[in-house]
């Protein structure tokens, strides 16, 4: 889910990026983003209300 969301964001498909990054977040929590560029979590946080 994370990698797919990243690919969608890199290709400017923000709707799909949001969907798959959110799925990754819901499955694993914020920890899944710790080893990644902060732009992915920041994009998600800017577009979805997270806990």
Short mmCIF file of C-alpha atoms in Angstrom, two decimals:
data_model
loop_
_atom_site.label_atom_id
_atom_site.label_comp_id
_atom_site.label_asym_id
_atom_site.label_seq_id
_atom_site.Cartn_x
_atom_site.Cartn_y
_atom_site.Cartn_z
CA UNK A 1 0.00 0.00 0.00
CA UNK A 2 2.78 2.41 0.94
CA UNK A 3 4.81 1.89 -2.22
CA UNK A 4 1.74 2.15 -4.42
CA UNK A 5 0.74 5.38 -2.71
CA UNK A 6 4.24 6.74 -3.20
CA UNK A 7 4.16 5.88 -6.90
CA UNK A 8 0.82 7.59 -7.34
CA UNK A 9 2.06 10.71 -5.57
CA UNK A 10 5.19 10.83 -7.72
CA UNK A 11 3.04 10.67 -10.86
CA UNK A 12 0.70 13.41 -9.58
CA UNK A 13 -2.27 11.07 -9.12
CA UNK A 14 -3.11 12.63 -5.77
CA UNK A 15 -6.50 10.98 -5.35
CA UNK A 16 -5.05 7.47 -5.59
CA UNK A 17 -1.98 8.50 -3.58
CA UNK A 18 -4.22 9.63 -0.74
CA UNK A 19 -6.20 6.39 -0.84
CA UNK A 20 -3.19 4.07 -0.70
CA UNK A 21 -1.13 6.11 1.74
CA UNK A 22 -4.14 6.17 4.04
CA UNK A 23 -4.53 2.39 3.71
CA UNK A 24 -0.87 1.96 4.68
CA UNK A 25 -1.36 4.30 7.64
CA UNK A 26 -4.48 2.46 8.79
CA UNK A 27 -2.73 -0.92 8.61
CA UNK A 28 0.62 0.00 10.20
CA UNK A 29 0.30 3.42 11.80
CA UNK A 30 2.70 6.33 11.48
CA UNK A 31 5.67 4.00 12.01
CA UNK A 32 5.47 2.80 8.41
CA UNK A 33 6.52 6.29 7.28
CA UNK A 34 9.54 6.60 9.59
CA UNK A 35 12.12 5.32 7.08
CA UNK A 36 10.56 7.23 4.17
CA UNK A 37 10.82 10.78 2.91
CA UNK A 38 8.64 13.01 5.10
CA UNK A 39 6.79 14.29 2.03
CA UNK A 40 4.59 11.18 1.96
CA UNK A 41 3.34 11.48 5.52
CA UNK A 42 3.08 15.25 5.19
CA UNK A 43 0.94 14.87 2.07
CA UNK A 44 -1.34 12.47 3.90
CA UNK A 45 -1.55 14.65 7.01
CA UNK A 46 -2.38 17.70 4.87
CA UNK A 47 -5.23 15.89 3.12
CA UNK A 48 -6.73 13.60 5.77
CA UNK A 49 -7.54 14.20 9.42
CA UNK A 50 -5.29 11.76 11.28
CA UNK A 51 -5.36 10.80 14.98
#
